[in-house]
Coordinates of C-alpha atoms and ligand atoms in Angstrom, one line a residue:
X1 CA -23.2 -29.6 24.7
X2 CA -23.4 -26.5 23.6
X3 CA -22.0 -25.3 20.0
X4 CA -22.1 -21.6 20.7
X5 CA -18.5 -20.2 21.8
X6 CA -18.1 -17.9 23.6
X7 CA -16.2 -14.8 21.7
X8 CA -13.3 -13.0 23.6
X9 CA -10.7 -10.3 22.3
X10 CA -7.0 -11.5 23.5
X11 CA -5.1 -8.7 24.6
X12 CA -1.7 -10.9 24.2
X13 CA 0.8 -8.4 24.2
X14 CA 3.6 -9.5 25.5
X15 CA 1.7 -12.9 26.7
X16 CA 3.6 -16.7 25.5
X17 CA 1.5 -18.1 22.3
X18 CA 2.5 -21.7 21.6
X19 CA 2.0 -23.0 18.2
X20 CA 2.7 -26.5 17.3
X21 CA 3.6 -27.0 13.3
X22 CA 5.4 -25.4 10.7
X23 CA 3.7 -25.6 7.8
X24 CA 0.8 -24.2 5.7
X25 CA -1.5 -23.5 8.8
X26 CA 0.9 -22.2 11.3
X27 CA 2.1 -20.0 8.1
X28 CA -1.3 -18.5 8.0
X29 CA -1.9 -18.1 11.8
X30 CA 1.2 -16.6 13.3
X31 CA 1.1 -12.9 11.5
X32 CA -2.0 -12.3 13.4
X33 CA -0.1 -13.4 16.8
X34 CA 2.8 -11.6 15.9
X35 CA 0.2 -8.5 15.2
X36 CA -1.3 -8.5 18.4
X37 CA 2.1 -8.4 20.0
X38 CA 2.2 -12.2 21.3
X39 CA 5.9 -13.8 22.4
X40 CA 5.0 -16.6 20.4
X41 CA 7.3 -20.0 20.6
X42 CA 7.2 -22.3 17.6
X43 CA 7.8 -25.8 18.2
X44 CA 8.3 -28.2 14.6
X45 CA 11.0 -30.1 13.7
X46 CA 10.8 -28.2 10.2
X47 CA 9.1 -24.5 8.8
X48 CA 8.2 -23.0 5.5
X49 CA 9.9 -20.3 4.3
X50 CA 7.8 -17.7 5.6
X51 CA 8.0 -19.0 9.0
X52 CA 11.9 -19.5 8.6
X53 CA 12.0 -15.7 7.8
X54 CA 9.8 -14.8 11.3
X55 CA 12.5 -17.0 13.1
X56 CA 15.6 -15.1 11.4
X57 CA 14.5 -11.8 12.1
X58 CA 14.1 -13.0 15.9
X59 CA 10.0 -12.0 15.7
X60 CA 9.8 -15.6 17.3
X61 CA 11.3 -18.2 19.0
X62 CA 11.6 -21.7 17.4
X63 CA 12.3 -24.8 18.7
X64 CA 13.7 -27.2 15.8
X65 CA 12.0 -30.4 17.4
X66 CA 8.9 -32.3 18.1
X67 CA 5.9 -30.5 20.9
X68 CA 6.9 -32.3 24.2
X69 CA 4.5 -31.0 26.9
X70 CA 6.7 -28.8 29.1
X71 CA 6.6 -26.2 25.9
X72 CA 3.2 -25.4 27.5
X73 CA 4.7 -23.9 30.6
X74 CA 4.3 -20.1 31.3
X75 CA 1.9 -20.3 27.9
X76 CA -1.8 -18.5 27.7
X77 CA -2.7 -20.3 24.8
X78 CA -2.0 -23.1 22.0
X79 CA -2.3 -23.8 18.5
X80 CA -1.8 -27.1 16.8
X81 CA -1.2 -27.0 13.4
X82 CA -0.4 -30.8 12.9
X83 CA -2.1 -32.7 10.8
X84 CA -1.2 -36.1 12.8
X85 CA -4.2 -36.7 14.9
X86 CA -2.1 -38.6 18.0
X87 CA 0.8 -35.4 18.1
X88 CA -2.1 -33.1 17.7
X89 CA -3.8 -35.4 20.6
X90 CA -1.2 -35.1 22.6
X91 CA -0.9 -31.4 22.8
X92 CA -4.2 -31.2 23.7
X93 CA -4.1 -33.4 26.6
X94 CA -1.2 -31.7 28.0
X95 CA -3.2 -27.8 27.6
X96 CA -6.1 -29.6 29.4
X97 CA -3.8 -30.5 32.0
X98 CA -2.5 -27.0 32.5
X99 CA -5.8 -25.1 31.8
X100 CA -4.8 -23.6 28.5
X101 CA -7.1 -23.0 25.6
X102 CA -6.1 -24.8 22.8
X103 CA -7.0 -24.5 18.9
X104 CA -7.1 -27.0 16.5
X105 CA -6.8 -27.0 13.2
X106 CA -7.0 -30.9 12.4
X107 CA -10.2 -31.8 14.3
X108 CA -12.5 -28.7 15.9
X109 CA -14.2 -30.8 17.9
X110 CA -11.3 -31.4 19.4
X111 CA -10.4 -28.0 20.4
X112 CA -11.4 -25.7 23.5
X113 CA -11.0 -22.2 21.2
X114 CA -12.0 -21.6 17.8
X115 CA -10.3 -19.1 15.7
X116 CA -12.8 -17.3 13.9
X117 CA -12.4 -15.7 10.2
X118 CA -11.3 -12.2 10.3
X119 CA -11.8 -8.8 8.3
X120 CA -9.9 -5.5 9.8
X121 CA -11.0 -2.4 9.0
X122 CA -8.8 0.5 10.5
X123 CA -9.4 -0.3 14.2
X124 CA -12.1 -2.1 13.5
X125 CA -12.2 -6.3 13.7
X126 CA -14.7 -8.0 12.2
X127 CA -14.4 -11.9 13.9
X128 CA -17.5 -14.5 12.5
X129 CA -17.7 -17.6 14.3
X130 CA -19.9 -19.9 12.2
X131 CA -21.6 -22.1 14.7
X132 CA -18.5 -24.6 14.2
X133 CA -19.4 -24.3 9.9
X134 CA -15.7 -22.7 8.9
X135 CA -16.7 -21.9 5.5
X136 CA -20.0 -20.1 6.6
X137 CA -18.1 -17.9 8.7
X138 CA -15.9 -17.4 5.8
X139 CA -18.8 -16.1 3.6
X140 CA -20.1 -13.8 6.1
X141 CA -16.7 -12.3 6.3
X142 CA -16.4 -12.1 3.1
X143 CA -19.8 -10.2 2.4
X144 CA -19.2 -8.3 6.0
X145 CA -15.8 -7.1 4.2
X146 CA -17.1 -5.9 1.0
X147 CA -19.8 -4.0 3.1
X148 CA -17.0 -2.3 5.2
X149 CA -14.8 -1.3 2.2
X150 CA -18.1 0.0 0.2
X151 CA -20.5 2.2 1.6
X152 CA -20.9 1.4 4.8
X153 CA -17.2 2.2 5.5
X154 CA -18.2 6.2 6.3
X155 CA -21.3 5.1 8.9
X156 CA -18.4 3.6 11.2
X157 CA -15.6 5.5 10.6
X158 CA -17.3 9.1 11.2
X159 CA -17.1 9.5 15.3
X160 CA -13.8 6.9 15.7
X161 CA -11.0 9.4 16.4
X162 CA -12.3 12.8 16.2
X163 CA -13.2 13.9 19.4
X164 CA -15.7 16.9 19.0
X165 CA -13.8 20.1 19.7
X166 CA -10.2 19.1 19.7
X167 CA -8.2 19.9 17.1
X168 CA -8.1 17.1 14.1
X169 CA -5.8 16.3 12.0
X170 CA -4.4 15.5 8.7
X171 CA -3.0 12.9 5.8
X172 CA -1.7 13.1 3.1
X173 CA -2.9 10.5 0.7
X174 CA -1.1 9.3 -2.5
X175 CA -4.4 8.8 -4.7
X176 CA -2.1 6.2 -7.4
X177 CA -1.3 6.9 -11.5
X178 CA -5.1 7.2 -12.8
X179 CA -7.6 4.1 -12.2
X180 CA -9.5 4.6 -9.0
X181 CA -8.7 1.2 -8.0
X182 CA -4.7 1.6 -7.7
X183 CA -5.0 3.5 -4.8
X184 CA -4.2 1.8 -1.6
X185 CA -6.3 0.3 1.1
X186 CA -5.5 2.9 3.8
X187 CA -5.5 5.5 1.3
X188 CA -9.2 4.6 0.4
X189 CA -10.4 4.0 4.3
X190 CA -9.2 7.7 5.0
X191 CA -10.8 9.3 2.2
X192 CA -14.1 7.5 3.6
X193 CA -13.3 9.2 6.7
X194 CA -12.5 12.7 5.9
X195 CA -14.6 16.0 6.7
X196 CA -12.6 17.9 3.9
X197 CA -10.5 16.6 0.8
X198 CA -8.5 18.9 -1.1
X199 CA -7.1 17.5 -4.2
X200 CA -5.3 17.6 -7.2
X201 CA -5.9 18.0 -10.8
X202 CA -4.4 14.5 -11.1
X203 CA -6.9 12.7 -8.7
X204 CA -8.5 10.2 -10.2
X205 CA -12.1 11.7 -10.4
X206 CA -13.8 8.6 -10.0
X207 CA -12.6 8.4 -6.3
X208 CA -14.3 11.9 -5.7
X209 CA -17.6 10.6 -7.0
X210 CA -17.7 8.1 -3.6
X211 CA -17.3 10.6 -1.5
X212 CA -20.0 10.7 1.3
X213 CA -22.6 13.7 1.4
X214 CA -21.1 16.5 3.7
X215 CA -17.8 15.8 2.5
X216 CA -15.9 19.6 1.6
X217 CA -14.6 19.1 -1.4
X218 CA -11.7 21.4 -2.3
X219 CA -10.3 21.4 -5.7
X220 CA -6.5 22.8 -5.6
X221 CA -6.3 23.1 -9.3
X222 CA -8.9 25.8 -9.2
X223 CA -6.9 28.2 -6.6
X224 CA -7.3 31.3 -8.4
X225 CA -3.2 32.0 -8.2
X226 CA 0.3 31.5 -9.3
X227 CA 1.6 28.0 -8.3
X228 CA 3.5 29.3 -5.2
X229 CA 0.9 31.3 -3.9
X230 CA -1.4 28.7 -4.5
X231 CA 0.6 26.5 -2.6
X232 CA 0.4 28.3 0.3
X233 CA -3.2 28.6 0.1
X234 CA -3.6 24.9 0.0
X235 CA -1.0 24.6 2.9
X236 CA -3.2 27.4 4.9
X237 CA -6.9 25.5 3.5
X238 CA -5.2 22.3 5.3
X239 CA -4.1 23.8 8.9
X240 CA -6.8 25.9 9.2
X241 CA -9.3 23.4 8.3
X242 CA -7.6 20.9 10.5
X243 CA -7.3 23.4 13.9
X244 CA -11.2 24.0 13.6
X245 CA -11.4 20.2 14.4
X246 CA -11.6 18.5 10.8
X247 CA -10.0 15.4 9.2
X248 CA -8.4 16.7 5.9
X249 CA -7.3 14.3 3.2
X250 CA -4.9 16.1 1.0
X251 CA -5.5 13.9 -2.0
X252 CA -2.6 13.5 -4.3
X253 CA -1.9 11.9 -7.4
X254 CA 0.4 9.4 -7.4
X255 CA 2.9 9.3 -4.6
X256 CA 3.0 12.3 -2.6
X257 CA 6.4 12.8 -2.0
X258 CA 7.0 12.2 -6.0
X259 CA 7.0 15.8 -7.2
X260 CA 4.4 16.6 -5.3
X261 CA 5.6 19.2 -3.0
X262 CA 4.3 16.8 -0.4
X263 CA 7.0 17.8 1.9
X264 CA 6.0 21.2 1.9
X265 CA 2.6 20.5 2.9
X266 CA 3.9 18.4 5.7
X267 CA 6.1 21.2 7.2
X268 CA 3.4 23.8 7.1
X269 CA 1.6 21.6 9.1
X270 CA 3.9 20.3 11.4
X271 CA 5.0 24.2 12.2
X272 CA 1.0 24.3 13.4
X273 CA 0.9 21.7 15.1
X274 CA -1.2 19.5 13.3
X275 CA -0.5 15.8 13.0
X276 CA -0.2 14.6 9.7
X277 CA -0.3 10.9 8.4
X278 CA 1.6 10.1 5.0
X279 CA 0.2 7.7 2.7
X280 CA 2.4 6.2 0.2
X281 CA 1.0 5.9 -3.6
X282 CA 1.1 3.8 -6.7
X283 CA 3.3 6.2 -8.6
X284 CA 2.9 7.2 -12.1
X285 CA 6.9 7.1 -12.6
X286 CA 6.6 3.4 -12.1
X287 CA 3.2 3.0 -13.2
X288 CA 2.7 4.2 -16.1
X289 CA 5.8 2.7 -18.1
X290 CA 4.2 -0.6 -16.5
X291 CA 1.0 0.4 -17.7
X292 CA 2.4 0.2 -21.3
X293 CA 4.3 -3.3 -21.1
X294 CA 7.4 -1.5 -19.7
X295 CA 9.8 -2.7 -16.9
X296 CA 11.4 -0.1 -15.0
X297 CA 14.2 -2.5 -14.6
X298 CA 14.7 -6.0 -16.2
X299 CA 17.9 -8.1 -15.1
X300 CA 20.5 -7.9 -17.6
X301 CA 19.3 -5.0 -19.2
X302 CA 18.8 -2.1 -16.9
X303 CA 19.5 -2.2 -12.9
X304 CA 18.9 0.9 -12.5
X305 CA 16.3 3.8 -12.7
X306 CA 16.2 7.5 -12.6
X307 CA 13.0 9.7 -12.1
X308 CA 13.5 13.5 -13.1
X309 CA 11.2 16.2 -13.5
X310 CA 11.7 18.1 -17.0
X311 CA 9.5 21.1 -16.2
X312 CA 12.4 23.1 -15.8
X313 CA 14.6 23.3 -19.4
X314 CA 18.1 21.6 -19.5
X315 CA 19.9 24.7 -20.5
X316 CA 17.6 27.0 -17.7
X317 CA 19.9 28.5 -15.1
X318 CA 17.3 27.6 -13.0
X319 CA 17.9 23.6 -13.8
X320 CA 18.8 21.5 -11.1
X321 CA 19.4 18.2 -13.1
X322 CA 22.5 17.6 -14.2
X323 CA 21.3 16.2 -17.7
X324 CA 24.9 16.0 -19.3
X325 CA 25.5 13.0 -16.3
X326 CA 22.3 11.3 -16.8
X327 CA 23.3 11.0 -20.5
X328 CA 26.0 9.1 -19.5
X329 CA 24.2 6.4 -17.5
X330 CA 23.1 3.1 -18.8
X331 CA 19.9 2.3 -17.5
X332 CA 16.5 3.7 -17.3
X333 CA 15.7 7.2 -17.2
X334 CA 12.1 8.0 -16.6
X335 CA 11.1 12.0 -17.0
X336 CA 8.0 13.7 -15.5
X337 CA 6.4 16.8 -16.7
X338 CA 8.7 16.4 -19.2
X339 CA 6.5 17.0 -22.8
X340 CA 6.7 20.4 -23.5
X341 CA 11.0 20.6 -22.8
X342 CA 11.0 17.0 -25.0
X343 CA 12.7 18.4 -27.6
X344 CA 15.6 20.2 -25.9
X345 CA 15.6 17.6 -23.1
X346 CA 16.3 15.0 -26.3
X347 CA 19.3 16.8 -27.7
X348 CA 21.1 17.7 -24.4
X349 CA 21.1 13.4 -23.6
X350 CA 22.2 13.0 -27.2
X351 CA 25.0 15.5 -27.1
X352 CA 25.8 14.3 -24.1
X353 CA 26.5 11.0 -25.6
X354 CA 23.4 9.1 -25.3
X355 CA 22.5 6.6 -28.4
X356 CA 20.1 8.2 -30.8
X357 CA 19.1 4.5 -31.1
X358 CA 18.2 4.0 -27.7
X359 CA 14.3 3.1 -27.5
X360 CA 11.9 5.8 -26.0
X361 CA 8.7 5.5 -25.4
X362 CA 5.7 7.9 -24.2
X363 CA 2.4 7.0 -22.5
X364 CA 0.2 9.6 -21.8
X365 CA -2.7 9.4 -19.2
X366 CA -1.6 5.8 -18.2
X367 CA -3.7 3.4 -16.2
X368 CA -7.0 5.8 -17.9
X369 CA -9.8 5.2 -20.1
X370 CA -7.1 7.7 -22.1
X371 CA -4.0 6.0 -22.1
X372 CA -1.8 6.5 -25.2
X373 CA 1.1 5.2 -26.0
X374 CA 4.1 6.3 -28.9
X375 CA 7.2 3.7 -29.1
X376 CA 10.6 5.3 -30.6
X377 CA 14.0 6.1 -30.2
X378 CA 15.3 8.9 -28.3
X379 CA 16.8 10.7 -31.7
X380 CA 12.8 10.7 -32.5
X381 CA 10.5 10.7 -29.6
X382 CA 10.4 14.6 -29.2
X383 CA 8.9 14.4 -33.4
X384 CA 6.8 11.1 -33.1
X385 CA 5.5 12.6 -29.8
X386 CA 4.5 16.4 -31.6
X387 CA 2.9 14.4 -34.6
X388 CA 0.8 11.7 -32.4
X389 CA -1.0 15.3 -30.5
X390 CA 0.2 13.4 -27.1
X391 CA -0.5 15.6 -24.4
X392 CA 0.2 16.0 -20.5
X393 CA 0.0 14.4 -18.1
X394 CA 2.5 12.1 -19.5
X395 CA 5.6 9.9 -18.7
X396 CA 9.0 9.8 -21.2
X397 CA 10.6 6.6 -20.7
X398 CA 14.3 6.2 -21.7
X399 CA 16.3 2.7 -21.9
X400 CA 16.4 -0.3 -23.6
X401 CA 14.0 -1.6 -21.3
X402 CA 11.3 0.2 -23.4
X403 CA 11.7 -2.9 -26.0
X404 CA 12.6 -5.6 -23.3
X405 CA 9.3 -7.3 -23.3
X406 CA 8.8 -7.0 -27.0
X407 CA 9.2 -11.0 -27.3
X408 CA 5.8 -11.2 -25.2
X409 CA 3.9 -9.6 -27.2
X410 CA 2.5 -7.6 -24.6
X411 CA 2.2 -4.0 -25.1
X412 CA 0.4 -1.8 -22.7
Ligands
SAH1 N1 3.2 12.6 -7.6 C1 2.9 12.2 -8.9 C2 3.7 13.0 -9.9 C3 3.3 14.5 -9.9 S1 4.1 15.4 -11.2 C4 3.3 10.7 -9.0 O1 3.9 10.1 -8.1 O2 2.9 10.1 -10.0 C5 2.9 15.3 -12.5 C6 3.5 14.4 -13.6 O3 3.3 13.1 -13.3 C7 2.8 14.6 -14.9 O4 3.3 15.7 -15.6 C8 3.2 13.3 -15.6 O5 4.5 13.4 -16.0 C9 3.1 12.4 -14.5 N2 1.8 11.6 -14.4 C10 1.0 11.6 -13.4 N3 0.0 10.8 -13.7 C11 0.2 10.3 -14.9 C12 -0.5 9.3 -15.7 N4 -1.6 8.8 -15.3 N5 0.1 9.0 -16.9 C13 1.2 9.6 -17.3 N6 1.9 10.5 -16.5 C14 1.4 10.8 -15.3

């Protein structure tokens, strides 16, 4: 016989999946049926917790007993994840019976389908069958993978969704705190795929260096205006750019929706009718206090956090932070942009009734080759941070979280 299978894509939407077990192998196996859109019935006497969460949340039925063969009717396929050969045996005979494939995970020899290993990449799914050797297939996939999210990545994605002459489209892409590596897997696949990336003075320029040849780089930091009228050039760069039939990444740093004026971008295009995709991020405002051996919260000590942008001065009429009732909160306050108003944004949380004791800490350029960090209290963190030369970009952290890890010795 044969060893070759023959490889199929199972459109199962909709179609019944049986799978037979509830433990460590089921556990791995039904996501991907769920994924595909399978109406998958469980059938074991007992589930992990994962599982258990699948059947709570009603993405599945489950039947709390042992396989008896009518579970097979109306069913496409099967999966036995049992490690007892006889129950496992028994399933099998009663998908023979009925002409449904049937997968095994305790004896592949056994089985009339094979699950291969799988990498997805966008739209792309990678499936290696390895002539029956599981842990071949797994290495191919695993070297097929690290081609797909290297280099290669740009050679596939270029002609996928961009049909010549329509119009294209655009995403905004949340580019993480610093390191190139904190940005997230869909983020990076779309910055392979762009025509044009405009991005910030934050971006980590690491991820810029990758950038295929042809790419249009646009640097938003060099727009030769005011920061409103710069905005609306970058807003204008990304419609027009995107209505002559381009994929734009707007490449942000951190989250771009965390003071990044992310909204705007998205409305300009929206009222051009451009589709946009939003791309969460690894934001600095969490980031970098974690960067430096900080917990934004830590159970009994803070269960809460605030995030507030300090570029505009406490006692500015143009403020929209009510300061005086941050001071009266107990737990964390984290402040962006927030260096060069440090020292009035200090005294308004102090007279305001804020603990001059309360730790404080600043970490500039977190997550960076450059990351600096000064521990204090907030009665001295706007002096400490003047006479340590810290400089933006950089995070204030506020809370007696700043010195909850202390005991650990870690510290950034
Ligand atoms: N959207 C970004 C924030 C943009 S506002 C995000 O989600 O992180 C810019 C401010 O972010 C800077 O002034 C600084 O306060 C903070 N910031 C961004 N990157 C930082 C980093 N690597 N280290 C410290 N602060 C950072």
């Amino acid at each position: 016989m044969s060893v070759n299978p023959y490889p199929l894509g199972l459109r199962l939407a909709g179609l019944r999946v049986v799978v037979v077990g509830g433990g460590a192998v089921a556990t791995r196996r039904v996501p991907a049926l769920l994924d595909a859109g399978a109406d998958v019935l469980l059938v074991a006497p007992e589930l992990t917790p994962a599982l258990r969460a699948h059947a709570d949340a009603a993405r599945l039925h489950w039947v709390p007993r042992r396989f008896v063969a009518d579970d097979l009717d109306g069913a496409w396929l099967v999966h036995v994840a049992v490690d007892d050969p006889t129950a496992a045996a028994e399933v099998s005979a009663a998908a023979v019976a009925r002409r449904i494939f049937c997968v095994r995970a305790d004896d592949r020899h056994a089985a009339t389908a094979w699950t291969p290993a799988v990498t997805r990449y966008g739209p792309v799914t990678v499936a290696v069958h390895g002539g029956g050797d599981p842990r071949r297939a797994m290495t191919v996939r695993d070297a097929l993978r690290t081609l797909l999210r290297a280099r290669a990545a740009p050679l596939l994605a270029d002609p996928v969704d961009l049909p010549t002459g329509g119009p294209g489209r655009v995403a905004l892409v949340g580019a993480g705190p610093g390191d190139p590596e904190l940005i997230t897997v869909k983020g990076w696949r779309l910055l392979t795929e762009a025509d044009v990336v405009v991005a910030d003075r934050l971006v980590p320029g690491l991820l810029l260096d990758e950038l295929r040849t042809g790419v249009e780089l646009v640097d938003a930091s060099k727009i030769p205006y005011g920061p409103s009228r710069a905005q609306e050039e970058i807003n204008r760069i990304l419609v027009d750019r995107a209505l002559g039939g381009a994929f734009v990444v707007r490449l942000k740093g951190g989250d771009p929706y965390v003071f990044g004026r992310g909204g705007e971008e998205l409305l300009a295009c929206a009222a051009a009718g451009v589709p946009v995709t939003v791309v969460p991020g690894v934001t600095s405002s969490i980031a970098a206090p974690g960067a430096a051996g900080i917990p934004v919260t830590h159970r009994s000590v803070a269960h809460e956090f605030t995030v507030v942008s300090g570029h505009v001065a406490p006692d500015s009429p143009e403020s929209l932070v009510r300061w005086d009732a941050l001071a009266g909160l107990r737990g964390t306050l984290v402040i962006l942009m927030g260096l060069k108003n440090l020292p009035v944004i200090t005294a308004t949380l102090l007279d305001h009734g804020r603990p001059a004791d309360t730790p404080a800490a600043v970490v500039q350029e977190a997550t960076t080759g450059g990351q600096r960090i000064v521990r204090s209290t907030l009665g001295a963190v706007a002096a400490d941070t003047t006479a340590a030369g810290l400089r933006p970009p950089a995070v204030v952290v506020v809370g007696d979280v700043v010195t909850a890890l202390d005991l650990a010795g870690y510290r950034g």
